[in-house]
């Protein structure tokens, strides 16, 4: 999937593999270097893959896959995979992802703010369905008022 990383006025488009098994979006060091990100100064976390345990350094960037860029904490690592991974945190809750295996196709659809808030609330058990629906209705109402 083509994905654009944006940091301090610089941007780069690269390819990434959507990986539901990865907690983070993890990019190769050359991506950070191109954007001028001192990636080894990021917040260090340890990540385990099938074949290795690797150090990943997390930092905040903007990602753009479709129309709207969004802020996301991503990692940079010298993992031996050799490709960029698009993981769950910061990405999956913003997008509805459908894998069409028989067509070898992935369909991405951006979720709006209300849908993201509702899904996150339910996922963490913070709100009941009725409370989440009420908040979603309020957000949609405010959005309509600001468009007028």
PDB file of N, CA and C in Angstrom, residues 5-79:
ATOM      1  N   UNK A   5       4.719   9.642   4.478  1.00  0.00           N
ATOM      2  CA  UNK A   5       5.106  10.118   5.807  1.00  0.00           C
ATOM      3  C   UNK A   5       5.483  11.574   5.665  1.00  0.00           C
ATOM      4  N   UNK A   6       5.016  12.398   6.613  1.00  0.00           N
ATOM      5  CA  UNK A   6       5.249  13.839   6.569  1.00  0.00           C
ATOM      6  C   UNK A   6       5.840  14.247   7.911  1.00  0.00           C
ATOM      7  N   UNK A   7       6.954  14.995   7.850  1.00  0.00           N
ATOM      8  CA  UNK A   7       7.594  15.447   9.094  1.00  0.00           C
ATOM      9  C   UNK A   7       8.318  16.763   8.835  1.00  0.00           C
ATOM     10  N   UNK A   8       7.935  17.793   9.582  1.00  0.00           N
ATOM     11  CA  UNK A   8       8.573  19.107   9.514  1.00  0.00           C
ATOM     12  C   UNK A   8       8.762  19.626   8.080  1.00  0.00           C
ATOM     13  N   UNK A   9       7.683  19.550   7.302  1.00  0.00           N
ATOM     14  CA  UNK A   9       7.697  20.089   5.952  1.00  0.00           C
ATOM     15  C   UNK A   9       8.284  19.168   4.896  1.00  0.00           C
ATOM     16  N   UNK A  10       8.828  18.049   5.304  1.00  0.00           N
ATOM     17  CA  UNK A  10       9.354  17.076   4.331  1.00  0.00           C
ATOM     18  C   UNK A  10       8.375  15.925   4.223  1.00  0.00           C
ATOM     19  N   UNK A  11       8.335  15.315   3.059  1.00  0.00           N
ATOM     20  CA  UNK A  11       7.476  14.146   2.910  1.00  0.00           C
ATOM     21  C   UNK A  11       8.111  13.144   1.959  1.00  0.00           C
ATOM     22  N   UNK A  12       7.726  11.899   2.168  1.00  0.00           N
ATOM     23  CA  UNK A  12       8.203  10.822   1.318  1.00  0.00           C
ATOM     24  C   UNK A  12       7.095   9.792   1.172  1.00  0.00           C
ATOM     25  N   UNK A  13       6.920   9.314  -0.051  1.00  0.00           N
ATOM     26  CA  UNK A  13       5.965   8.228  -0.280  1.00  0.00           C
ATOM     27  C   UNK A  13       6.749   6.936  -0.410  1.00  0.00           C
ATOM     28  N   UNK A  14       6.275   5.913   0.284  1.00  0.00           N
ATOM     29  CA  UNK A  14       6.902   4.598   0.197  1.00  0.00           C
ATOM     30  C   UNK A  14       5.801   3.542   0.261  1.00  0.00           C
ATOM     31  N   UNK A  15       6.170   2.320   0.083  1.00  0.00           N
ATOM     32  CA  UNK A  15       5.208   1.225   0.163  1.00  0.00           C
ATOM     33  C   UNK A  15       5.285   0.579   1.534  1.00  0.00           C
ATOM     34  N   UNK A  16       4.136   0.114   2.012  1.00  0.00           N
ATOM     35  CA  UNK A  16       4.080  -0.596   3.278  1.00  0.00           C
ATOM     36  C   UNK A  16       3.146  -1.781   3.163  1.00  0.00           C
ATOM     37  N   UNK A  17       3.400  -2.778   3.968  1.00  0.00           N
ATOM     38  CA  UNK A  17       2.553  -3.968   4.009  1.00  0.00           C
ATOM     39  C   UNK A  17       1.640  -3.870   5.221  1.00  0.00           C
ATOM     40  N   UNK A  18       0.339  -3.964   5.018  1.00  0.00           N
ATOM     41  CA  UNK A  18      -0.615  -3.942   6.126  1.00  0.00           C
ATOM     42  C   UNK A  18      -0.448  -5.237   6.912  1.00  0.00           C
ATOM     43  N   UNK A  19      -0.152  -5.091   8.206  1.00  0.00           N
ATOM     44  CA  UNK A  19       0.157  -6.246   9.041  1.00  0.00           C
ATOM     45  C   UNK A  19      -0.642  -6.187  10.334  1.00  0.00           C
ATOM     46  N   UNK A  20      -1.733  -6.936  10.391  1.00  0.00           N
ATOM     47  CA  UNK A  20      -2.574  -6.941  11.591  1.00  0.00           C
ATOM     48  C   UNK A  20      -1.862  -7.581  12.779  1.00  0.00           C
ATOM     49  N   UNK A  21      -0.761  -8.261  12.548  1.00  0.00           N
ATOM     50  CA  UNK A  21       0.011  -8.864  13.630  1.00  0.00           C
ATOM     51  C   UNK A  21       1.018  -7.910  14.240  1.00  0.00           C
ATOM     52  N   UNK A  22       1.181  -6.746  13.648  1.00  0.00           N
ATOM     53  CA  UNK A  22       2.136  -5.767  14.157  1.00  0.00           C
ATOM     54  C   UNK A  22       1.409  -4.711  14.987  1.00  0.00           C
ATOM     55  N   UNK A  23       1.905  -4.464  16.192  1.00  0.00           N
ATOM     56  CA  UNK A  23       1.304  -3.426  17.032  1.00  0.00           C
ATOM     57  C   UNK A  23       1.523  -2.033  16.443  1.00  0.00           C
ATOM     58  N   UNK A  24       2.670  -1.813  15.860  1.00  0.00           N
ATOM     59  CA  UNK A  24       3.059  -0.479  15.393  1.00  0.00           C
ATOM     60  C   UNK A  24       3.261  -0.446  13.888  1.00  0.00           C
ATOM     61  N   UNK A  25       3.193   0.758  13.347  1.00  0.00           N
ATOM     62  CA  UNK A  25       3.688   0.989  11.992  1.00  0.00           C
ATOM     63  C   UNK A  25       5.203   1.108  12.147  1.00  0.00           C
ATOM     64  N   UNK A  26       5.941   0.284  11.422  1.00  0.00           N
ATOM     65  CA  UNK A  26       7.395   0.265  11.560  1.00  0.00           C
ATOM     66  C   UNK A  26       8.023   0.435  10.178  1.00  0.00           C
ATOM     67  N   UNK A  27       8.870   1.460  10.075  1.00  0.00           N
ATOM     68  CA  UNK A  27       9.497   1.789   8.805  1.00  0.00           C
ATOM     69  C   UNK A  27      11.002   1.578   8.885  1.00  0.00           C
ATOM     70  N   UNK A  28      11.597   1.374   7.731  1.00  0.00           N
ATOM     71  CA  UNK A  28      13.037   1.180   7.638  1.00  0.00           C
ATOM     72  C   UNK A  28      13.765   2.503   7.898  1.00  0.00           C
ATOM     73  N   UNK A  29      14.987   2.437   8.401  1.00  0.00           N
ATOM     74  CA  UNK A  29      15.726   3.652   8.758  1.00  0.00           C
ATOM     75  C   UNK A  29      15.902   4.663   7.627  1.00  0.00           C
ATOM     76  N   UNK A  30      16.018   4.212   6.364  1.00  0.00           N
ATOM     77  CA  UNK A  30      16.224   5.164   5.273  1.00  0.00           C
ATOM     78  C   UNK A  30      15.057   6.133   5.148  1.00  0.00           C
ATOM     79  N   UNK A  31      13.850   5.710   5.565  1.00  0.00           N
ATOM     80  CA  UNK A  31      12.680   6.588   5.504  1.00  0.00           C
ATOM     81  C   UNK A  31      12.875   7.750   6.487  1.00  0.00           C
ATOM     82  N   UNK A  32      13.290   7.413   7.716  1.00  0.00           N
ATOM     83  CA  UNK A  32      13.554   8.450   8.729  1.00  0.00           C
ATOM     84  C   UNK A  32      14.686   9.369   8.274  1.00  0.00           C
ATOM     85  N   UNK A  33      15.748   8.770   7.745  1.00  0.00           N
ATOM     86  CA  UNK A  33      16.896   9.572   7.290  1.00  0.00           C
ATOM     87  C   UNK A  33      16.481  10.559   6.198  1.00  0.00           C
ATOM     88  N   UNK A  34      15.642  10.123   5.278  1.00  0.00           N
ATOM     89  CA  UNK A  34      15.167  10.995   4.196  1.00  0.00           C
ATOM     90  C   UNK A  34      14.357  12.171   4.743  1.00  0.00           C
ATOM     91  N   UNK A  35      13.605  11.909   5.823  1.00  0.00           N
ATOM     92  CA  UNK A  35      12.781  12.956   6.439  1.00  0.00           C
ATOM     93  C   UNK A  35      13.557  13.800   7.450  1.00  0.00           C
ATOM     94  N   UNK A  36      14.808  13.454   7.702  1.00  0.00           N
ATOM     95  CA  UNK A  36      15.617  14.191   8.675  1.00  0.00           C
ATOM     96  C   UNK A  36      15.257  13.880  10.121  1.00  0.00           C
ATOM     97  N   UNK A  37      14.702  12.707  10.359  1.00  0.00           N
ATOM     98  CA  UNK A  37      14.310  12.306  11.714  1.00  0.00           C
ATOM     99  C   UNK A  37      15.472  11.569  12.375  1.00  0.00           C
ATOM    100  N   UNK A  38      15.939  12.076  13.527  1.00  0.00           N
ATOM    101  CA  UNK A  38      16.973  11.341  14.267  1.00  0.00           C
ATOM    102  C   UNK A  38      16.322  10.147  14.984  1.00  0.00           C
ATOM    103  N   UNK A  39      16.039   9.116  14.243  1.00  0.00           N
ATOM    104  CA  UNK A  39      15.157   8.035  14.678  1.00  0.00           C
ATOM    105  C   UNK A  39      15.644   7.273  15.900  1.00  0.00           C
ATOM    106  N   UNK A  40      16.928   7.190  16.116  1.00  0.00           N
ATOM    107  CA  UNK A  40      17.425   6.445  17.275  1.00  0.00           C
ATOM    108  C   UNK A  40      17.235   7.215  18.587  1.00  0.00           C
ATOM    109  N   UNK A  41      16.754   8.453  18.490  1.00  0.00           N
ATOM    110  CA  UNK A  41      16.420   9.233  19.690  1.00  0.00           C
ATOM    111  C   UNK A  41      14.960   9.054  20.095  1.00  0.00           C
ATOM    112  N   UNK A  42      14.212   8.269  19.310  1.00  0.00           N
ATOM    113  CA  UNK A  42      12.806   8.022  19.618  1.00  0.00           C
ATOM    114  C   UNK A  42      12.654   7.166  20.875  1.00  0.00           C
ATOM    115  N   UNK A  43      11.410   6.999  21.288  1.00  0.00           N
ATOM    116  CA  UNK A  43      11.106   6.176  22.467  1.00  0.00           C
ATOM    117  C   UNK A  43      11.352   4.707  22.120  1.00  0.00           C
ATOM    118  N   UNK A  44      12.291   4.056  22.823  1.00  0.00           N
ATOM    119  CA  UNK A  44      12.610   2.669  22.470  1.00  0.00           C
ATOM    120  C   UNK A  44      11.592   1.665  23.015  1.00  0.00           C
ATOM    121  N   UNK A  45      11.228   0.702  22.179  1.00  0.00           N
ATOM    122  CA  UNK A  45      10.405  -0.435  22.585  1.00  0.00           C
ATOM    123  C   UNK A  45      11.013  -1.674  21.944  1.00  0.00           C
ATOM    124  N   UNK A  46      10.737  -2.813  22.531  1.00  0.00           N
ATOM    125  CA  UNK A  46      11.212  -4.073  21.974  1.00  0.00           C
ATOM    126  C   UNK A  46      10.041  -4.770  21.290  1.00  0.00           C
ATOM    127  N   UNK A  47      10.274  -5.256  20.091  1.00  0.00           N
ATOM    128  CA  UNK A  47       9.229  -5.902  19.310  1.00  0.00           C
ATOM    129  C   UNK A  47       9.707  -7.307  18.934  1.00  0.00           C
ATOM    130  N   UNK A  48       8.815  -8.269  19.075  1.00  0.00           N
ATOM    131  CA  UNK A  48       9.145  -9.640  18.688  1.00  0.00           C
ATOM    132  C   UNK A  48       8.418 -10.000  17.404  1.00  0.00           C
ATOM    133  N   UNK A  49       9.145 -10.619  16.495  1.00  0.00           N
ATOM    134  CA  UNK A  49       8.541 -11.135  15.270  1.00  0.00           C
ATOM    135  C   UNK A  49       8.734 -12.648  15.276  1.00  0.00           C
ATOM    136  N   UNK A  50       8.320 -13.280  14.235  1.00  0.00           N
ATOM    137  CA  UNK A  50       8.480 -14.732  14.158  1.00  0.00           C
ATOM    138  C   UNK A  50       9.955 -15.116  14.262  1.00  0.00           C
ATOM    139  N   UNK A  51      10.818 -14.377  13.603  1.00  0.00           N
ATOM    140  CA  UNK A  51      12.211 -14.772  13.546  1.00  0.00           C
ATOM    141  C   UNK A  51      13.183 -13.994  14.397  1.00  0.00           C
ATOM    142  N   UNK A  52      12.736 -12.894  15.023  1.00  0.00           N
ATOM    143  CA  UNK A  52      13.697 -12.078  15.761  1.00  0.00           C
ATOM    144  C   UNK A  52      13.025 -11.169  16.791  1.00  0.00           C
ATOM    145  N   UNK A  53      13.864 -10.634  17.668  1.00  0.00           N
ATOM    146  CA  UNK A  53      13.447  -9.597  18.604  1.00  0.00           C
ATOM    147  C   UNK A  53      14.230  -8.353  18.199  1.00  0.00           C
ATOM    148  N   UNK A  54      13.550  -7.243  18.011  1.00  0.00           N
ATOM    149  CA  UNK A  54      14.218  -6.062  17.480  1.00  0.00           C
ATOM    150  C   UNK A  54      13.893  -4.819  18.301  1.00  0.00           C
ATOM    151  N   UNK A  55      14.834  -3.886  18.322  1.00  0.00           N
ATOM    152  CA  UNK A  55      14.611  -2.582  18.939  1.00  0.00           C
ATOM    153  C   UNK A  55      13.903  -1.697  17.920  1.00  0.00           C
ATOM    154  N   UNK A  56      12.856  -1.027  18.374  1.00  0.00           N
ATOM    155  CA  UNK A  56      12.109  -0.092  17.539  1.00  0.00           C
ATOM    156  C   UNK A  56      12.094   1.240  18.273  1.00  0.00           C
ATOM    157  N   UNK A  57      12.297   2.321  17.547  1.00  0.00           N
ATOM    158  CA  UNK A  57      12.328   3.653  18.143  1.00  0.00           C
ATOM    159  C   UNK A  57      11.121   4.439  17.635  1.00  0.00           C
ATOM    160  N   UNK A  58      10.218   4.789  18.561  1.00  0.00           N
ATOM    161  CA  UNK A  58       8.951   5.422  18.206  1.00  0.00           C
ATOM    162  C   UNK A  58       9.062   6.938  18.195  1.00  0.00           C
ATOM    163  N   UNK A  59       8.426   7.549  17.206  1.00  0.00           N
ATOM    164  CA  UNK A  59       8.366   8.999  17.102  1.00  0.00           C
ATOM    165  C   UNK A  59       7.059   9.389  16.411  1.00  0.00           C
ATOM    166  N   UNK A  60       6.647  10.628  16.606  1.00  0.00           N
ATOM    167  CA  UNK A  60       5.389  11.120  16.045  1.00  0.00           C
ATOM    168  C   UNK A  60       5.627  11.708  14.655  1.00  0.00           C
ATOM    169  N   UNK A  61       4.840  11.271  13.691  1.00  0.00           N
ATOM    170  CA  UNK A  61       4.877  11.830  12.331  1.00  0.00           C
ATOM    171  C   UNK A  61       3.440  11.949  11.839  1.00  0.00           C
ATOM    172  N   UNK A  62       3.255  12.520  10.674  1.00  0.00           N
ATOM    173  CA  UNK A  62       1.955  12.500  10.011  1.00  0.00           C
ATOM    174  C   UNK A  62       2.006  11.454   8.910  1.00  0.00           C
ATOM    175  N   UNK A  63       0.950  10.670   8.823  1.00  0.00           N
ATOM    176  CA  UNK A  63       0.809   9.678   7.767  1.00  0.00           C
ATOM    177  C   UNK A  63      -0.331  10.093   6.860  1.00  0.00           C
ATOM    178  N   UNK A  64      -0.212   9.757   5.605  1.00  0.00           N
ATOM    179  CA  UNK A  64      -1.300  10.006   4.666  1.00  0.00           C
ATOM    180  C   UNK A  64      -1.401   8.799   3.736  1.00  0.00           C
ATOM    181  N   UNK A  65      -2.587   8.179   3.775  1.00  0.00           N
ATOM    182  CA  UNK A  65      -2.823   7.029   2.921  1.00  0.00           C
ATOM    183  C   UNK A  65      -3.890   7.378   1.910  1.00  0.00           C
ATOM    184  N   UNK A  66      -4.861   8.111   2.351  1.00  0.00           N
ATOM    185  CA  UNK A  66      -5.930   8.514   1.447  1.00  0.00           C
ATOM    186  C   UNK A  66      -5.870  10.034   1.356  1.00  0.00           C
ATOM    187  N   UNK A  67      -6.932  10.696   1.772  1.00  0.00           N
ATOM    188  CA  UNK A  67      -6.968  12.142   1.603  1.00  0.00           C
ATOM    189  C   UNK A  67      -6.376  12.918   2.767  1.00  0.00           C
ATOM    190  N   UNK A  68      -6.797  12.577   3.992  1.00  0.00           N
ATOM    191  CA  UNK A  68      -6.439  13.398   5.140  1.00  0.00           C
ATOM    192  C   UNK A  68      -5.211  12.851   5.862  1.00  0.00           C
ATOM    193  N   UNK A  69      -4.161  13.698   6.029  1.00  0.00           N
ATOM    194  CA  UNK A  69      -3.038  13.273   6.863  1.00  0.00           C
ATOM    195  C   UNK A  69      -3.493  13.191   8.323  1.00  0.00           C
ATOM    196  N   UNK A  70      -2.873  12.316   9.088  1.00  0.00           N
ATOM    197  CA  UNK A  70      -3.187  12.195  10.501  1.00  0.00           C
ATOM    198  C   UNK A  70      -1.918  11.909  11.274  1.00  0.00           C
ATOM    199  N   UNK A  71      -1.898  12.369  12.520  1.00  0.00           N
ATOM    200  CA  UNK A  71      -0.747  12.179  13.378  1.00  0.00           C
ATOM    201  C   UNK A  71      -0.716  10.742  13.887  1.00  0.00           C
ATOM    202  N   UNK A  72       0.451  10.153  13.898  1.00  0.00           N
ATOM    203  CA  UNK A  72       0.570   8.756  14.306  1.00  0.00           C
ATOM    204  C   UNK A  72       1.965   8.512  14.884  1.00  0.00           C
ATOM    205  N   UNK A  73       2.030   7.771  15.978  1.00  0.00           N
ATOM    206  CA  UNK A  73       3.319   7.363  16.510  1.00  0.00           C
ATOM    207  C   UNK A  73       3.777   6.143  15.708  1.00  0.00           C
ATOM    208  N   UNK A  74       4.916   6.279  15.050  1.00  0.00           N
ATOM    209  CA  UNK A  74       5.443   5.183  14.240  1.00  0.00           C
ATOM    210  C   UNK A  74       6.831   4.828  14.735  1.00  0.00           C
ATOM    211  N   UNK A  75       7.275   3.646  14.355  1.00  0.00           N
ATOM    212  CA  UNK A  75       8.602   3.201  14.745  1.00  0.00           C
ATOM    213  C   UNK A  75       9.536   3.106  13.565  1.00  0.00           C
ATOM    214  N   UNK A  76      10.823   3.177  13.881  1.00  0.00           N
ATOM    215  CA  UNK A  76      11.865   2.952  12.891  1.00  0.00           C
ATOM    216  C   UNK A  76      12.788   1.888  13.451  1.00  0.00           C
ATOM    217  N   UNK A  77      13.184   0.966  12.584  1.00  0.00           N
ATOM    218  CA  UNK A  77      13.976  -0.160  13.061  1.00  0.00           C
ATOM    219  C   UNK A  77      14.778  -0.778  11.927  1.00  0.00           C
ATOM    220  N   UNK A  78      15.861  -1.447  12.324  1.00  0.00           N
ATOM    221  CA  UNK A  78      16.678  -2.201  11.367  1.00  0.00           C
ATOM    222  C   UNK A  78      16.231  -3.663  11.310  1.00  0.00           C
ATOM    223  N   UNK A  79      14.958  -3.919  11.520  1.00  0.00           N
ATOM    224  CA  UNK A  79      14.452  -5.292  11.470  1.00  0.00           C
ATOM    225  C   UNK A  79      14.835  -5.933  10.142  1.00  0.00           C
TER     226      UNK A  79
END
